[in-house]
Short mmCIF file of C-alpha atoms in Angstrom, two decimals:
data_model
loop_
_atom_site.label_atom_id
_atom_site.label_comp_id
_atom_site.label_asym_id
_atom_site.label_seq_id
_atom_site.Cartn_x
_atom_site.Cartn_y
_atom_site.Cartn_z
CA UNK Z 14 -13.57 13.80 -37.57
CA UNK Z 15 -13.16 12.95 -34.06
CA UNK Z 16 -15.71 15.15 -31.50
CA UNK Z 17 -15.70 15.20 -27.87
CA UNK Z 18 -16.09 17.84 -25.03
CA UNK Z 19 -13.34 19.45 -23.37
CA UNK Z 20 -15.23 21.42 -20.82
CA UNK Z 21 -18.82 19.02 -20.34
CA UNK Z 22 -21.67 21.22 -21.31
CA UNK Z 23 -23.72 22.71 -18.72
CA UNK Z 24 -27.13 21.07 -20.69
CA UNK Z 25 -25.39 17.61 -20.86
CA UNK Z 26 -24.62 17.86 -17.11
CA UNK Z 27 -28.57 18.83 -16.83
CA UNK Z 28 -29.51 15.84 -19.36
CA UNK Z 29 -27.79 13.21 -17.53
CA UNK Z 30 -28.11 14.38 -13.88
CA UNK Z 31 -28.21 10.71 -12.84
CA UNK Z 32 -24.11 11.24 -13.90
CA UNK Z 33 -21.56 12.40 -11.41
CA UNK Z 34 -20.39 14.89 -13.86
CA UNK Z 35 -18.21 17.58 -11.00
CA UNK Z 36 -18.75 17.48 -7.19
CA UNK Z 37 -19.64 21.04 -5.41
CA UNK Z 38 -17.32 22.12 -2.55
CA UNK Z 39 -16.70 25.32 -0.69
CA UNK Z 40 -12.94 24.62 -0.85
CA UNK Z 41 -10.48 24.79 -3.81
CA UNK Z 42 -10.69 20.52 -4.33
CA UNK Z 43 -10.45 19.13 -7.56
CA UNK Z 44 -10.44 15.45 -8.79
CA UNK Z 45 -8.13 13.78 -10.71
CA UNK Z 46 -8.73 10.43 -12.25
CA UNK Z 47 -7.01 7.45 -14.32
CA UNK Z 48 -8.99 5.52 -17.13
CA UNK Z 49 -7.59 2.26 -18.48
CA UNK Z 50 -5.10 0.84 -16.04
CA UNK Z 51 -3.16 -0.94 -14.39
CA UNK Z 52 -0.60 -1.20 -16.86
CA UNK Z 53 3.23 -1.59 -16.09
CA UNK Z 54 4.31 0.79 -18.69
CA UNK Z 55 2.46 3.71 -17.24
CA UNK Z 56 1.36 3.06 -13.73
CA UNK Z 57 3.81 3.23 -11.45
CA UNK Z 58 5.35 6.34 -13.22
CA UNK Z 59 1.73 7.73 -12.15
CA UNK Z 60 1.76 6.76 -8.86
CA UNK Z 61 5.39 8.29 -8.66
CA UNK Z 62 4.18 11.58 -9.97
CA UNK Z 63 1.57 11.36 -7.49
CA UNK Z 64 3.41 10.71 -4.52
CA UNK Z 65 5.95 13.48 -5.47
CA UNK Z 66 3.03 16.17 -4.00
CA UNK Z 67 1.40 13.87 -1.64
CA UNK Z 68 -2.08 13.92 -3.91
CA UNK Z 69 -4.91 10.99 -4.08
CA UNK Z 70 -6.89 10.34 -7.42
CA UNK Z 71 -8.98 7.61 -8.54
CA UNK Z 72 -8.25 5.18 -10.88
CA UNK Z 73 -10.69 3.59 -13.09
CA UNK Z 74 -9.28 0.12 -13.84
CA UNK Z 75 -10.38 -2.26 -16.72
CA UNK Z 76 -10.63 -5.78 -15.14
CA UNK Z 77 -8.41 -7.26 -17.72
CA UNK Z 78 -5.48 -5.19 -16.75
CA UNK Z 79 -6.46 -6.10 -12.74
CA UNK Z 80 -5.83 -9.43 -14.01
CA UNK Z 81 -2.48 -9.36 -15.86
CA UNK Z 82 -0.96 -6.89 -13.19
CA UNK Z 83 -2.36 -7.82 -9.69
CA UNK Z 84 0.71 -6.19 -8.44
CA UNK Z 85 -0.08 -3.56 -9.59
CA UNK Z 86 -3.49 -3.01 -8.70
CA UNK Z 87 -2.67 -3.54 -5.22
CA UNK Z 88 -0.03 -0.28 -5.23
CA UNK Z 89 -2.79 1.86 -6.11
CA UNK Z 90 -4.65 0.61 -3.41
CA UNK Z 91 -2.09 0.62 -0.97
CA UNK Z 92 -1.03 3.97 -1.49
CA UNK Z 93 -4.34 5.36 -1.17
CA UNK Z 94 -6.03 5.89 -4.09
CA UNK Z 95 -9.47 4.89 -4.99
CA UNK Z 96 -10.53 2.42 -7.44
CA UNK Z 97 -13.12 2.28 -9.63
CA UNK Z 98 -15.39 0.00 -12.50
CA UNK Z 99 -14.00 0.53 -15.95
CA UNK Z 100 -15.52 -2.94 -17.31
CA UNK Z 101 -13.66 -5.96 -17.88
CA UNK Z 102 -12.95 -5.22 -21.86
CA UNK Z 103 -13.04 -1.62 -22.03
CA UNK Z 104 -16.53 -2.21 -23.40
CA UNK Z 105 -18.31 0.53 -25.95
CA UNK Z 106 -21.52 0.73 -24.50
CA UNK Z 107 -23.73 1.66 -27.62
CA UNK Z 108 -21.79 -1.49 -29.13
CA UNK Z 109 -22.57 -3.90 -26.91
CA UNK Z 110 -26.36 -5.05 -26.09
CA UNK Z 111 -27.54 -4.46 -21.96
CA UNK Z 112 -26.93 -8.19 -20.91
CA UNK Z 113 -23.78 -8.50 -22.39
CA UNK Z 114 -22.65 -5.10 -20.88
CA UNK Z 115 -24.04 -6.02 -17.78
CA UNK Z 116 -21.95 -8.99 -17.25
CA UNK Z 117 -18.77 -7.39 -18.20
CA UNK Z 118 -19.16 -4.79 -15.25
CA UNK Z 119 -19.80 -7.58 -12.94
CA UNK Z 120 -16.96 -9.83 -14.21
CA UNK Z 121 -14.83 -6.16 -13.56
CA UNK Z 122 -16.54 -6.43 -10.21
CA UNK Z 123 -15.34 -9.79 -9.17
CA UNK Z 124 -11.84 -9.11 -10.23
CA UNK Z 125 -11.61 -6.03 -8.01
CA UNK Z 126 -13.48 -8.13 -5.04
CA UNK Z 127 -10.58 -10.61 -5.76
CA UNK Z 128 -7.93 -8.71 -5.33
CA UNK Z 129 -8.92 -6.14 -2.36
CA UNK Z 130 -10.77 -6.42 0.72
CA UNK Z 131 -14.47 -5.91 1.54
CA UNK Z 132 -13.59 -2.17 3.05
CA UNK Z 133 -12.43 -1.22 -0.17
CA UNK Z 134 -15.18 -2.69 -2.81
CA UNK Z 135 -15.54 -0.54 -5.62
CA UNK Z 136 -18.95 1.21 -6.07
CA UNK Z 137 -17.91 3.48 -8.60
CA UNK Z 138 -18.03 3.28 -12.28
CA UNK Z 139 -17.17 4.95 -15.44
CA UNK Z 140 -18.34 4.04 -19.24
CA UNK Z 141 -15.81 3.71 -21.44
CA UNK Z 142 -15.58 6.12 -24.02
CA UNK Z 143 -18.76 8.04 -21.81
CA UNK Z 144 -20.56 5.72 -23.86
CA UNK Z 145 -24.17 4.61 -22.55
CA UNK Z 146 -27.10 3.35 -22.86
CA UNK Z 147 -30.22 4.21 -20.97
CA UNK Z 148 -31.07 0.79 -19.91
CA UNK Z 149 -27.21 -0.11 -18.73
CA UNK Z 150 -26.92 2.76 -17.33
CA UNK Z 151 -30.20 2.13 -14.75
CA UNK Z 152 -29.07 -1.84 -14.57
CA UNK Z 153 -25.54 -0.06 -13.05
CA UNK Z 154 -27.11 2.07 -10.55
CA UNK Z 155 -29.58 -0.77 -9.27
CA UNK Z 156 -26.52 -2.51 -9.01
CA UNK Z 157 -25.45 0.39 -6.35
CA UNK Z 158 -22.65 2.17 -8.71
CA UNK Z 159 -22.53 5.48 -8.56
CA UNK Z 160 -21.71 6.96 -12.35
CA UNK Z 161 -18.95 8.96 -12.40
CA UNK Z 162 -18.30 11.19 -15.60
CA UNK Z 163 -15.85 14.28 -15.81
CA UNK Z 164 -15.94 18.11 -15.90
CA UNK Z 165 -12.84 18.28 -17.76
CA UNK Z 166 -11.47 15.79 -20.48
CA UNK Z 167 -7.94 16.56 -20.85
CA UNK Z 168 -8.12 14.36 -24.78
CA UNK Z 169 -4.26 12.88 -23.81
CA UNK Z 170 -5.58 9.98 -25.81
CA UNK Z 171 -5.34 12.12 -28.79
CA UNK Z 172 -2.57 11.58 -30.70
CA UNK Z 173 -3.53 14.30 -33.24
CA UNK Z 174 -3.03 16.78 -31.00
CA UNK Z 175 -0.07 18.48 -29.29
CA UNK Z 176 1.18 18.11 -25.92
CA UNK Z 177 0.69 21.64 -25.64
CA UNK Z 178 -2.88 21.79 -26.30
CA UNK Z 179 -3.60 18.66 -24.10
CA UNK Z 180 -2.11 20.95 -21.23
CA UNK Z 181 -4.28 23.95 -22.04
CA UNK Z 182 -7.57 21.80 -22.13
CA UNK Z 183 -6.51 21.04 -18.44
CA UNK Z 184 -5.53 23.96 -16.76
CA UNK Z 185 -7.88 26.85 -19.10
CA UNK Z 186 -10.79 24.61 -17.46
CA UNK Z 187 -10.18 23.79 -14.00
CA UNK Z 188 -12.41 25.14 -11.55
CA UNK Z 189 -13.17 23.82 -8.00
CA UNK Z 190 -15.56 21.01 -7.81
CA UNK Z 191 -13.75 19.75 -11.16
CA UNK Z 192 -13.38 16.48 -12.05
CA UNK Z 193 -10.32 15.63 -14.62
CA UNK Z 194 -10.26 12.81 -17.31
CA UNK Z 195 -6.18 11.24 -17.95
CA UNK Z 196 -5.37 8.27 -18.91
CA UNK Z 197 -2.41 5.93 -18.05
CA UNK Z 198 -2.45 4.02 -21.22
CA UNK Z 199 0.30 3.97 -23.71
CA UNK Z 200 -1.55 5.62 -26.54
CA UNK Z 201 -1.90 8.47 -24.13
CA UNK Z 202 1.24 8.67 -22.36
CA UNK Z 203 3.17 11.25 -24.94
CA UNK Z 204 0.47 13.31 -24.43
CA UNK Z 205 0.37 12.86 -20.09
CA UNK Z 206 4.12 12.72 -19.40
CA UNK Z 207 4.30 16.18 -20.75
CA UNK Z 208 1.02 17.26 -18.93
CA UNK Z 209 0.28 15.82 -15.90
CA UNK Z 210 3.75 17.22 -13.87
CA UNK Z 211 2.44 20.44 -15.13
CA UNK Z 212 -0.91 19.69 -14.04
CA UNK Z 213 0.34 19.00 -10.19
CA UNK Z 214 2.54 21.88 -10.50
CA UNK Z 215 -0.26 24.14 -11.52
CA UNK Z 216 -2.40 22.75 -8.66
CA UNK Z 217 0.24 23.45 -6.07
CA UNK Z 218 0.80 26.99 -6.90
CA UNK Z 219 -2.64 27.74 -6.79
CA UNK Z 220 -3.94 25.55 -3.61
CA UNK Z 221 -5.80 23.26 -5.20
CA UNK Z 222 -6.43 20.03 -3.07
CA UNK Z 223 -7.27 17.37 -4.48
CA UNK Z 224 -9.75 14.14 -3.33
CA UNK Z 225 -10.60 10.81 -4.03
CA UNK Z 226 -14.36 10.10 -5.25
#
């Protein structure tokens, strides 16, 4: 049985305070961020749906993928989105012992360094899976990284559950300050092509802006 949080728990958020879990505004912002990419399947279709309502996110890229579809990479960045550490493997942090982990996020590292400039290197990280251990997680923020985690998991990498649903976890959870968990994978995308449109058009009718982290 799979378990995860759709709305983070306000005693999680407590917990883990060293996390980036929302970010408080006095305006109507909201965050919207990409775990797994670059991938030419899903992508670019992203970055279309993006552009369509003139709207920044930030996309946590697995170094791998950086790798395989430079070209890519550099679209995000030239359109203005903001990139962040998603390891080199897609690592499971519990799995994986500190030195090993370690490495990976620095081999990520190099591979963004590689392929942007020094006004655009990457100080932001996410776990995948939200998976961490204590002793990573302080070797990544002596490292400088700031830990970003989410407010809102929209689960579009669920494939047991409806399009339908993956659009209600969104929008029944949004709140200013919010920060929202997709995924431009391919396991995710029946799930995401459905949602995020809705998703943009929801935040347009109700004035949501949205930032980069």
């Amino acid at each position: 049985m799979k378990f995860y949080w759709i709305k983070t728990n306000w005693i999680i958020k407590k917990i883990f305070s060293n996390y980036t879990w929302d970010v408080s505004n006095t305006g109507n912002t909201v965050y919207l961020t990409f775990d797994d990419g670059p991938i030419p399947e899903i992508t670019p279709w992203v970055l279309e749906e993006l552009k369509k309502y003139n709207l920044k996110a930030t996309f946590f890229c697995i170094g791998e993928n950086i790798s395989k579809y430079p070209e890519i990479f550099h679209k995000v960045i030239k359109e203005g989105h903001s990139i962040g550490n998603h390891t080199f493997n897609h690592l499971n942090g519990w799995n994986t012992s500190t030195e090993d982990y370690i490495e990976n996020v620095a081999r990520c590292e190099e591979t963004i360094d590689k392929n942007t400039n020094q006004n655009l290197k990457s100080r932001l990280f996410r776990p995948p899976y939200g998976k961490l251990k204590t002793a990573q997680s302080k070797a990544i923020r002596k490292l400088g990284y700031k830990i970003i985690m989410w407010d809102v998991l929209s689960a579009d990498f669920d494939t047991t559950i409806s399009k339908e649903k993956c659009l209600d976890n969104v929008l029944s959870n949004i709140k200013p300050g919010s920060i929202i968990v997709f995924h431009d994978s391919i396991k995710a995308f029946k799930n995401l092509e459905y949602v995020l449109p809705k998703t943009l058009d929801f935040l347009k009718e109700n004035n949501f802006n949205c930032a980069v982290l």
